[in-house]
N, CA, C and O atoms as a printed pandas DataFrame, in Angstrom:
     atom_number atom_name residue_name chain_id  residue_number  x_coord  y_coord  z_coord
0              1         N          UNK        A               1    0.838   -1.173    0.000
1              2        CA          UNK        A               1    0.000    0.000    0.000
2              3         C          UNK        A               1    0.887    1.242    0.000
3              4         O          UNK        A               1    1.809    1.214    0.816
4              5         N          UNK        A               2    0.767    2.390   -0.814
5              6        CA          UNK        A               2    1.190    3.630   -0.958
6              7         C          UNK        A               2    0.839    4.543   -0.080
7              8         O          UNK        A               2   -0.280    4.568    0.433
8              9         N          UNK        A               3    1.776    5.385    0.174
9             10        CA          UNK        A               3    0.634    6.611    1.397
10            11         C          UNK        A               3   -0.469    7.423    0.439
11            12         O          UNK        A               3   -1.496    7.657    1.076
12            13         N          UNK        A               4   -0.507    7.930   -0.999
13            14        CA          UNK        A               4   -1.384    8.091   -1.940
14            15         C          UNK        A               4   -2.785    7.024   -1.822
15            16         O          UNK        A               4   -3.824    7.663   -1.655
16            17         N          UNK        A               5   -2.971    5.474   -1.885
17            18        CA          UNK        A               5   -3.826    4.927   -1.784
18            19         C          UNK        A               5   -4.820    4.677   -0.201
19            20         O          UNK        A               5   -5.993    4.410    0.059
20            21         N          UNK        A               6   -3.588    4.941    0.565
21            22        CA          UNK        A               6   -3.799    4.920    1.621
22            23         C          UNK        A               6   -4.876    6.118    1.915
23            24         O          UNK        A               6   -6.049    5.833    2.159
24            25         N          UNK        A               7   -4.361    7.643    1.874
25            26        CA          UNK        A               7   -4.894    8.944    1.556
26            27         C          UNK        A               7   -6.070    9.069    1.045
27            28         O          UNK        A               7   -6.867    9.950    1.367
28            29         N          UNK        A               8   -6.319    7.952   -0.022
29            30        CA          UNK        A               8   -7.833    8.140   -0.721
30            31         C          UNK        A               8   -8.433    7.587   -0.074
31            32         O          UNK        A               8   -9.435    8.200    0.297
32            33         N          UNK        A               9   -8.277    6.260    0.439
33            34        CA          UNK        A               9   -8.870    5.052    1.432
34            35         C          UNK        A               9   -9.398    5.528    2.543
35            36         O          UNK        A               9  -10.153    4.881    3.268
36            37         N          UNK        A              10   -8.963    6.902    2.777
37            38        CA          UNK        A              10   -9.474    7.135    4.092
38            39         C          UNK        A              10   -9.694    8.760    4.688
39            40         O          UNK        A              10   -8.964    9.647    4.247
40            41         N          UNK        A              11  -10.597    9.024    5.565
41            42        CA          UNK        A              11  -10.526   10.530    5.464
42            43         C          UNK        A              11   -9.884   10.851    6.584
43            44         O          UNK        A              11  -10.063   11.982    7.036
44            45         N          UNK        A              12   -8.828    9.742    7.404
45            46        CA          UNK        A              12   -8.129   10.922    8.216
46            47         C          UNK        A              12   -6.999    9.433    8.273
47            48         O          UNK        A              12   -7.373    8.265    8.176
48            49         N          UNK        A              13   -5.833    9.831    8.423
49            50        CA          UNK        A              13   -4.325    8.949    8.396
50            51         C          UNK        A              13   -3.876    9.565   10.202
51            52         O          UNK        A              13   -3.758   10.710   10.640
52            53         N          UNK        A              14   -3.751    8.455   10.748
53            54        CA          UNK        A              14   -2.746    8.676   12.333
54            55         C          UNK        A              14   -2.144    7.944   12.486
55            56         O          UNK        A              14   -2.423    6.761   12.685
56            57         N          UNK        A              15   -0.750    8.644   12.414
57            58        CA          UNK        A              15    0.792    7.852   12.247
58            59         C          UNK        A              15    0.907    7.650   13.560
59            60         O          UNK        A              15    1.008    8.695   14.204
60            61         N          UNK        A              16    0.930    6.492   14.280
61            62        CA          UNK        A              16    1.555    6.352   15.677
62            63         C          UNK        A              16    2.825    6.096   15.448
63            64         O          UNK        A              16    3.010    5.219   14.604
64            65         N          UNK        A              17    3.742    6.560   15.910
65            66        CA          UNK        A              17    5.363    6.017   15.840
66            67         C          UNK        A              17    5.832    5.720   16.944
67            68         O          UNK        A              17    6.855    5.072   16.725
68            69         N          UNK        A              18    5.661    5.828   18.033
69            70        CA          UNK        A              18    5.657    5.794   19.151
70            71         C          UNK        A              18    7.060    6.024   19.723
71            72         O          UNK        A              18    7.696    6.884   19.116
72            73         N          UNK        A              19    7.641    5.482   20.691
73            74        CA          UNK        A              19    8.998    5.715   21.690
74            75         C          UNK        A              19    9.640    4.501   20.828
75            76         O          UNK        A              19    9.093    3.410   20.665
76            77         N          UNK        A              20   11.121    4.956   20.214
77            78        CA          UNK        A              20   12.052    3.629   19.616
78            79         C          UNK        A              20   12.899    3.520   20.656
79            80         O          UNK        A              20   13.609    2.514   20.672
80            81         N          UNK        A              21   13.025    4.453   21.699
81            82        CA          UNK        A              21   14.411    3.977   22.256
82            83         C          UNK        A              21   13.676    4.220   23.713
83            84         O          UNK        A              21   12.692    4.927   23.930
84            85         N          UNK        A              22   14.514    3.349   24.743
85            86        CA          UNK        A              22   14.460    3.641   26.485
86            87         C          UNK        A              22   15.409    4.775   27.039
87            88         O          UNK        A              22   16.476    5.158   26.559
88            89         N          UNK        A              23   14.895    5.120   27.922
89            90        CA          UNK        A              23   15.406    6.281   28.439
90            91         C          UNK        A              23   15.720    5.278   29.786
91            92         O          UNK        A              23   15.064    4.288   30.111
92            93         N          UNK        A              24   17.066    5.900   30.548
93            94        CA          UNK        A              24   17.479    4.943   32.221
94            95         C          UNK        A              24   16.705    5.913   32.989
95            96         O          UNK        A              24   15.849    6.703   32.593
96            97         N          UNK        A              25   17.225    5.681   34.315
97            98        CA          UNK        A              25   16.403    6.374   35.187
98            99         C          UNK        A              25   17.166    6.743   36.267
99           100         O          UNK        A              25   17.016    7.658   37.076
100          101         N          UNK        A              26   18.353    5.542   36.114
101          102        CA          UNK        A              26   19.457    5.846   36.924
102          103         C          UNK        A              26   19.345    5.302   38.428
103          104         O          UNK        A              26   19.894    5.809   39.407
104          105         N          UNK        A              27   18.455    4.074   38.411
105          106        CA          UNK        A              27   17.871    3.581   39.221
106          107         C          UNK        A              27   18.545    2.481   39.808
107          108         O          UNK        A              27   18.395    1.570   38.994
108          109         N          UNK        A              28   19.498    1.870   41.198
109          110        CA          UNK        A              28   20.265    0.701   41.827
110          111         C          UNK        A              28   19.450   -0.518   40.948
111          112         O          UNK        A              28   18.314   -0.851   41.286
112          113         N          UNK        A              29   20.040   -1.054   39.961
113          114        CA          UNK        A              29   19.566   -2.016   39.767
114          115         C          UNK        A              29   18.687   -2.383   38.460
115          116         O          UNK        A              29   18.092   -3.435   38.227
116          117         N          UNK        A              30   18.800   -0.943   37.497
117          118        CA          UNK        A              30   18.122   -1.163   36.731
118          119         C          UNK        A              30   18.470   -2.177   35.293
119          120         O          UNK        A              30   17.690   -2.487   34.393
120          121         N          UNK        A              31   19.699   -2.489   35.437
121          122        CA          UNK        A              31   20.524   -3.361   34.799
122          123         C          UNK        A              31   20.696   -4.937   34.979
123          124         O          UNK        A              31   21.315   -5.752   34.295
124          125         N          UNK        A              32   19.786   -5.110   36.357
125          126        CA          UNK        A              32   19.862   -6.184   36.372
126          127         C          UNK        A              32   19.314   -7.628   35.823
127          128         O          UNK        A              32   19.168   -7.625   34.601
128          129         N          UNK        A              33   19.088   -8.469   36.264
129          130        CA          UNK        A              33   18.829  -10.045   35.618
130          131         C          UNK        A              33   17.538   -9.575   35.934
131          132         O          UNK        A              33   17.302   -8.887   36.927
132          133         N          UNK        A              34   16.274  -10.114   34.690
133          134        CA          UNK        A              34   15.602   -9.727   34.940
134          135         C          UNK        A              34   14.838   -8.263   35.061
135          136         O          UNK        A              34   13.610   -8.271   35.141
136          137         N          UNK        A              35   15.371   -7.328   35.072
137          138        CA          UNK        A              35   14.637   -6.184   33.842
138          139         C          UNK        A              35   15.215   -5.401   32.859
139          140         O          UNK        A              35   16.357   -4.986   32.663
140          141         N          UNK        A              36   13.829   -5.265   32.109
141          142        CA          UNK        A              36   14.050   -4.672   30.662
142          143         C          UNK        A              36   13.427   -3.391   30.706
143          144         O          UNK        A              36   12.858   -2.969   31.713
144          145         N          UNK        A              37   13.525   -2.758   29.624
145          146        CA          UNK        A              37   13.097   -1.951   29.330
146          147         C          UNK        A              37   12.085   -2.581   28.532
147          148         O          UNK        A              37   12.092   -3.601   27.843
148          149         N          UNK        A              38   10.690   -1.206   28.956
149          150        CA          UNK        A              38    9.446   -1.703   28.244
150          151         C          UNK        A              38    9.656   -1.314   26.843
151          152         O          UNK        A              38    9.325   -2.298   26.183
152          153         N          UNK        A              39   10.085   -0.261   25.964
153          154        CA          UNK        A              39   10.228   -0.261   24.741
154          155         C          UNK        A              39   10.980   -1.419   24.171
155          156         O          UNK        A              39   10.653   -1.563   22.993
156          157         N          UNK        A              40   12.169   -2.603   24.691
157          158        CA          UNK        A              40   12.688   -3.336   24.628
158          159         C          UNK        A              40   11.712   -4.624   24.741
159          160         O          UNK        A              40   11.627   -5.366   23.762
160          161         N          UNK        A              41   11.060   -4.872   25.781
161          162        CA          UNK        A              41    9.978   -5.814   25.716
162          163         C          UNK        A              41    8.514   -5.430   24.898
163          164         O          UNK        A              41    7.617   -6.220   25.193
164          165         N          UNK        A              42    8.222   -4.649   24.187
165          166        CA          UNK        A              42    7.342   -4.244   23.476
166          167         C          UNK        A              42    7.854   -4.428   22.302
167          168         O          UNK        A              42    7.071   -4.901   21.479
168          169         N          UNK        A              43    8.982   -4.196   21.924
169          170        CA          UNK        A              43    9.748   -4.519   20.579
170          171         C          UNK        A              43    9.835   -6.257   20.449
171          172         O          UNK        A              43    9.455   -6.843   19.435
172          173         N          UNK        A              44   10.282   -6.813   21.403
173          174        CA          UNK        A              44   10.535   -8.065   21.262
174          175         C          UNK        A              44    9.342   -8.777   20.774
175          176         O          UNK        A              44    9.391   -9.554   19.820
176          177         N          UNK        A              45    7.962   -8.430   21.623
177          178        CA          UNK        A              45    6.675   -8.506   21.162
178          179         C          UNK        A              45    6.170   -8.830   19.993
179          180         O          UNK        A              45    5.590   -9.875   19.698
180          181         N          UNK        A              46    6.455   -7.699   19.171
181          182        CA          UNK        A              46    6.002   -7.246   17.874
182          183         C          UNK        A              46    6.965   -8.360   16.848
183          184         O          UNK        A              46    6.522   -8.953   15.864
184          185         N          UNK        A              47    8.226   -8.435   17.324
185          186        CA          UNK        A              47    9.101   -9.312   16.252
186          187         C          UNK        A              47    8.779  -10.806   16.364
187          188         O          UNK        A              47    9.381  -11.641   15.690
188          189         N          UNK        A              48    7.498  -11.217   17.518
189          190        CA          UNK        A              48    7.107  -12.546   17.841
190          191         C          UNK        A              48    7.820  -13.337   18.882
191          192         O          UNK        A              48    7.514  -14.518   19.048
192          193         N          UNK        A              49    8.669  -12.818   19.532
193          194        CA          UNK        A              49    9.223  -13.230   20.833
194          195         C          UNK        A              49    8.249  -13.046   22.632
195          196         O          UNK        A              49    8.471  -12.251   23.545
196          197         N          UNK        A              50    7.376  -13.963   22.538
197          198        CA          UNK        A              50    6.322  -14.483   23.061
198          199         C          UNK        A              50    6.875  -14.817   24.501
199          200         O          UNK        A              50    7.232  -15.957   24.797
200          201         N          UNK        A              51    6.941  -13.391   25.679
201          202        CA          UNK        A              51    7.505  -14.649   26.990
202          203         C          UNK        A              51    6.605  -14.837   27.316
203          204         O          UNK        A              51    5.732  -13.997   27.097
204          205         N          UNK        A              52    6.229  -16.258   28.157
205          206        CA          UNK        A              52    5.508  -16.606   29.354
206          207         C          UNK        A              52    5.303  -15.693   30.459
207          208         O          UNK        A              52    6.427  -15.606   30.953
208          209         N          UNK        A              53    4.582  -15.020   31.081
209          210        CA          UNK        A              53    4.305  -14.403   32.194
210          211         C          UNK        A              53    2.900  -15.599   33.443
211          212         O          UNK        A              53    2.435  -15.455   34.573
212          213         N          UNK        A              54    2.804  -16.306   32.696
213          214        CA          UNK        A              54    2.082  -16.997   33.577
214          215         C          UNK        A              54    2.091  -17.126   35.261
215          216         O          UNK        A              54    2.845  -17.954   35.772
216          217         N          UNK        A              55    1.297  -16.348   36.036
217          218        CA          UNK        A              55    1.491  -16.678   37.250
218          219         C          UNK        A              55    2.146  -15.406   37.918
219          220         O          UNK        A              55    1.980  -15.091   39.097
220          221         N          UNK        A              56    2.950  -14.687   36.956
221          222        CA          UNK        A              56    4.021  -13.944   37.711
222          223         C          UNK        A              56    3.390  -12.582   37.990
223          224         O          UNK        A              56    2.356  -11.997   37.669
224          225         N          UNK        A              57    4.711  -12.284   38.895
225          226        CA          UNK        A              57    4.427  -10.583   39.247
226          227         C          UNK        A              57    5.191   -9.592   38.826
227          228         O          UNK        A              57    6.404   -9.497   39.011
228          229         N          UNK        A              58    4.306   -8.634   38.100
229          230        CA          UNK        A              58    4.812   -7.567   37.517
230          231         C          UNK        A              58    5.151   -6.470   37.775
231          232         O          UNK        A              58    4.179   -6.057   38.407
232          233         N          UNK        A              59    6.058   -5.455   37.725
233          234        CA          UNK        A              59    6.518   -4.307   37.663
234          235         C          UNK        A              59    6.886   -3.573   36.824
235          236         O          UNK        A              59    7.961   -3.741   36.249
236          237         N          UNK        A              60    5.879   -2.356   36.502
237          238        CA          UNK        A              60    6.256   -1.394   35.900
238          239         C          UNK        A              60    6.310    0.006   35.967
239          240         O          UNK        A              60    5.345    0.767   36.045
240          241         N          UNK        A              61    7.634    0.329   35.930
241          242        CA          UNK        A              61    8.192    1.381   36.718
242          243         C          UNK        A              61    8.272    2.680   35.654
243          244         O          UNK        A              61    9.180    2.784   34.829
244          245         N          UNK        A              62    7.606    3.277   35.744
245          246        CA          UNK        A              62    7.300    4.712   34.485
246          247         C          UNK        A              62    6.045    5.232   34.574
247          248         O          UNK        A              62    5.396    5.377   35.610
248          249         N          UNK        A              63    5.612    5.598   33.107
249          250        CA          UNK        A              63    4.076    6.240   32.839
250          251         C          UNK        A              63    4.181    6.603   31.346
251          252         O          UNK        A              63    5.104    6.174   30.654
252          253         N          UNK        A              64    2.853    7.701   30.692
253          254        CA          UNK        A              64    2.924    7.267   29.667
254          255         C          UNK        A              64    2.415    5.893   28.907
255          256         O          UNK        A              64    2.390    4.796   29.466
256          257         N          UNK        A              65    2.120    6.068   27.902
257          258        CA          UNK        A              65    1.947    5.415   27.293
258          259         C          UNK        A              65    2.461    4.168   27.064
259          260         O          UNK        A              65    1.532    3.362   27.115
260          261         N          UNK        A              66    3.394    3.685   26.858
261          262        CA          UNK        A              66    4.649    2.820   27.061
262          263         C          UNK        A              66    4.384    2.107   28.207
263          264         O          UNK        A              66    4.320    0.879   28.262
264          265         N          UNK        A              67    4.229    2.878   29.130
265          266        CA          UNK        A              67    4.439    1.923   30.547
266          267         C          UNK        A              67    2.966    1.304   30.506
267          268         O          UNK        A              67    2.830    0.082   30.460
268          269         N          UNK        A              68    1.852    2.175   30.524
269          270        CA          UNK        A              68    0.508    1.557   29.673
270          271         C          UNK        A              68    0.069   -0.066   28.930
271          272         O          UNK        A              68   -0.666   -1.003   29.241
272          273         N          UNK        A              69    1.224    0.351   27.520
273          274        CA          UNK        A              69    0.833   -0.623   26.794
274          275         C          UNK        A              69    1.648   -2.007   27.740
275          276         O          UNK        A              69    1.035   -3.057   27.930
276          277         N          UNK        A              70    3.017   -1.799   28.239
277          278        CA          UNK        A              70    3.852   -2.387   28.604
278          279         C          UNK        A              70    2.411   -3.668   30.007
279          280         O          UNK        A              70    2.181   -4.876   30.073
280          281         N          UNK        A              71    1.926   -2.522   30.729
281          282        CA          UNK        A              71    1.174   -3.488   31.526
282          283         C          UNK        A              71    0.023   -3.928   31.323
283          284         O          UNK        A              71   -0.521   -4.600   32.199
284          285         N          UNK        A              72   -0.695   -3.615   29.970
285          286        CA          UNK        A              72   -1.190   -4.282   29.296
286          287         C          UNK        A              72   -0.898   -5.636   28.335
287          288         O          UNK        A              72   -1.734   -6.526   28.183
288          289         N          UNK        A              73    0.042   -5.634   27.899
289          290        CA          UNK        A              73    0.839   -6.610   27.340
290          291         C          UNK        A              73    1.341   -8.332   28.381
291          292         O          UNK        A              73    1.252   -9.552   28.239
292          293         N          UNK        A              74    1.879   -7.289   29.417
293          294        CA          UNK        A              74    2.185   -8.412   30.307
294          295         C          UNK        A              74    0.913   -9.261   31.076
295          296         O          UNK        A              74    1.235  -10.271   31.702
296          297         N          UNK        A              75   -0.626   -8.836   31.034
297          298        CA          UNK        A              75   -1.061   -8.763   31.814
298          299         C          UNK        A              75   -1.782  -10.310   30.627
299          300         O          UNK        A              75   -2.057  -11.393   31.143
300          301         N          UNK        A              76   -1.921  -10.106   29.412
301          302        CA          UNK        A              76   -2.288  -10.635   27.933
302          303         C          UNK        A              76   -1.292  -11.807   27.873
303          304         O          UNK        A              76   -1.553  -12.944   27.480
304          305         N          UNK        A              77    0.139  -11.256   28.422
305          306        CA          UNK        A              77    0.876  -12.777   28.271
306          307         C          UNK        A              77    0.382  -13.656   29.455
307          308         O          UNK        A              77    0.772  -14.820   29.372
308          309         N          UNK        A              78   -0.283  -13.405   30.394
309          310        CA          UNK        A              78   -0.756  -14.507   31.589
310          311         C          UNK        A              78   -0.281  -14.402   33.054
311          312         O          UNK        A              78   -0.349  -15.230   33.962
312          313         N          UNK        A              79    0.304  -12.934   33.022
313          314        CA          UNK        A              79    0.821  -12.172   34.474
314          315         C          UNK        A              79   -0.423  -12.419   35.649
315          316         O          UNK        A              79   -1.571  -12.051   35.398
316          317         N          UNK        A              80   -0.152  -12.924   36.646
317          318        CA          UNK        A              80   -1.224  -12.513   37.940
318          319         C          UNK        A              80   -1.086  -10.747   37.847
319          320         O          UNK        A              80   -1.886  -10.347   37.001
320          321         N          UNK        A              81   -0.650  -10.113   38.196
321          322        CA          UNK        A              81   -0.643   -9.170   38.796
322          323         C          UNK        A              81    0.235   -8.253   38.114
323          324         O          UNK        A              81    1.404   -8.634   38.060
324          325         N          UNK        A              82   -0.009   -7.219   37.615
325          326        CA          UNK        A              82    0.826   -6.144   36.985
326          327         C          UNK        A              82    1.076   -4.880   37.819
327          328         O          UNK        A              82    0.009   -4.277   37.932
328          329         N          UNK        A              83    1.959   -4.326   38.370
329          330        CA          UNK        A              83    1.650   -2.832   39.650
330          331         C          UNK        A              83    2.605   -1.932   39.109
331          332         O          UNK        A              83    2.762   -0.821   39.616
């Protein structure tokens, strides 16, 4: 599809592009085993890299949108609890 066909197809176009990169936070520990960055696990997502969250407990540390979709996502892979 062309952005031209696209354009006719429709009477209004909204480009989401969203966040490509993580920002730190500068936080003891944010490097460790076990966390990611949500633009990093949202990417992995999309390329079909499917984790298990079954059972587990979640943390997500931000806001925005991102942190949003991020505990939505985890909550879809089979998380108990997202906070």
């Amino acid at each position: 599809l062309t952005m031209e066909e696209i354009q006719r197809g429709y009477d209004a176009v909204y480009i989401a592009i969203g966040a490509h990169t993580d920002k730190k936070l500068g936080l003891e520990g944010e490097d460790a085993e076990n966390v990611i960055s949500a633009v990093e696990f949202l990417r992995s997502i999309g390329e079909g890299e499917v984790m298990d969250f079954t059972g587990k407990q979640v943390c997500v540390i931000g806001g925005g949108n991102v942190s949003m979709d991020a505990t939505r996502t985890a909550l879809r892979l089979g998380a108990e609890r997202v906070t």
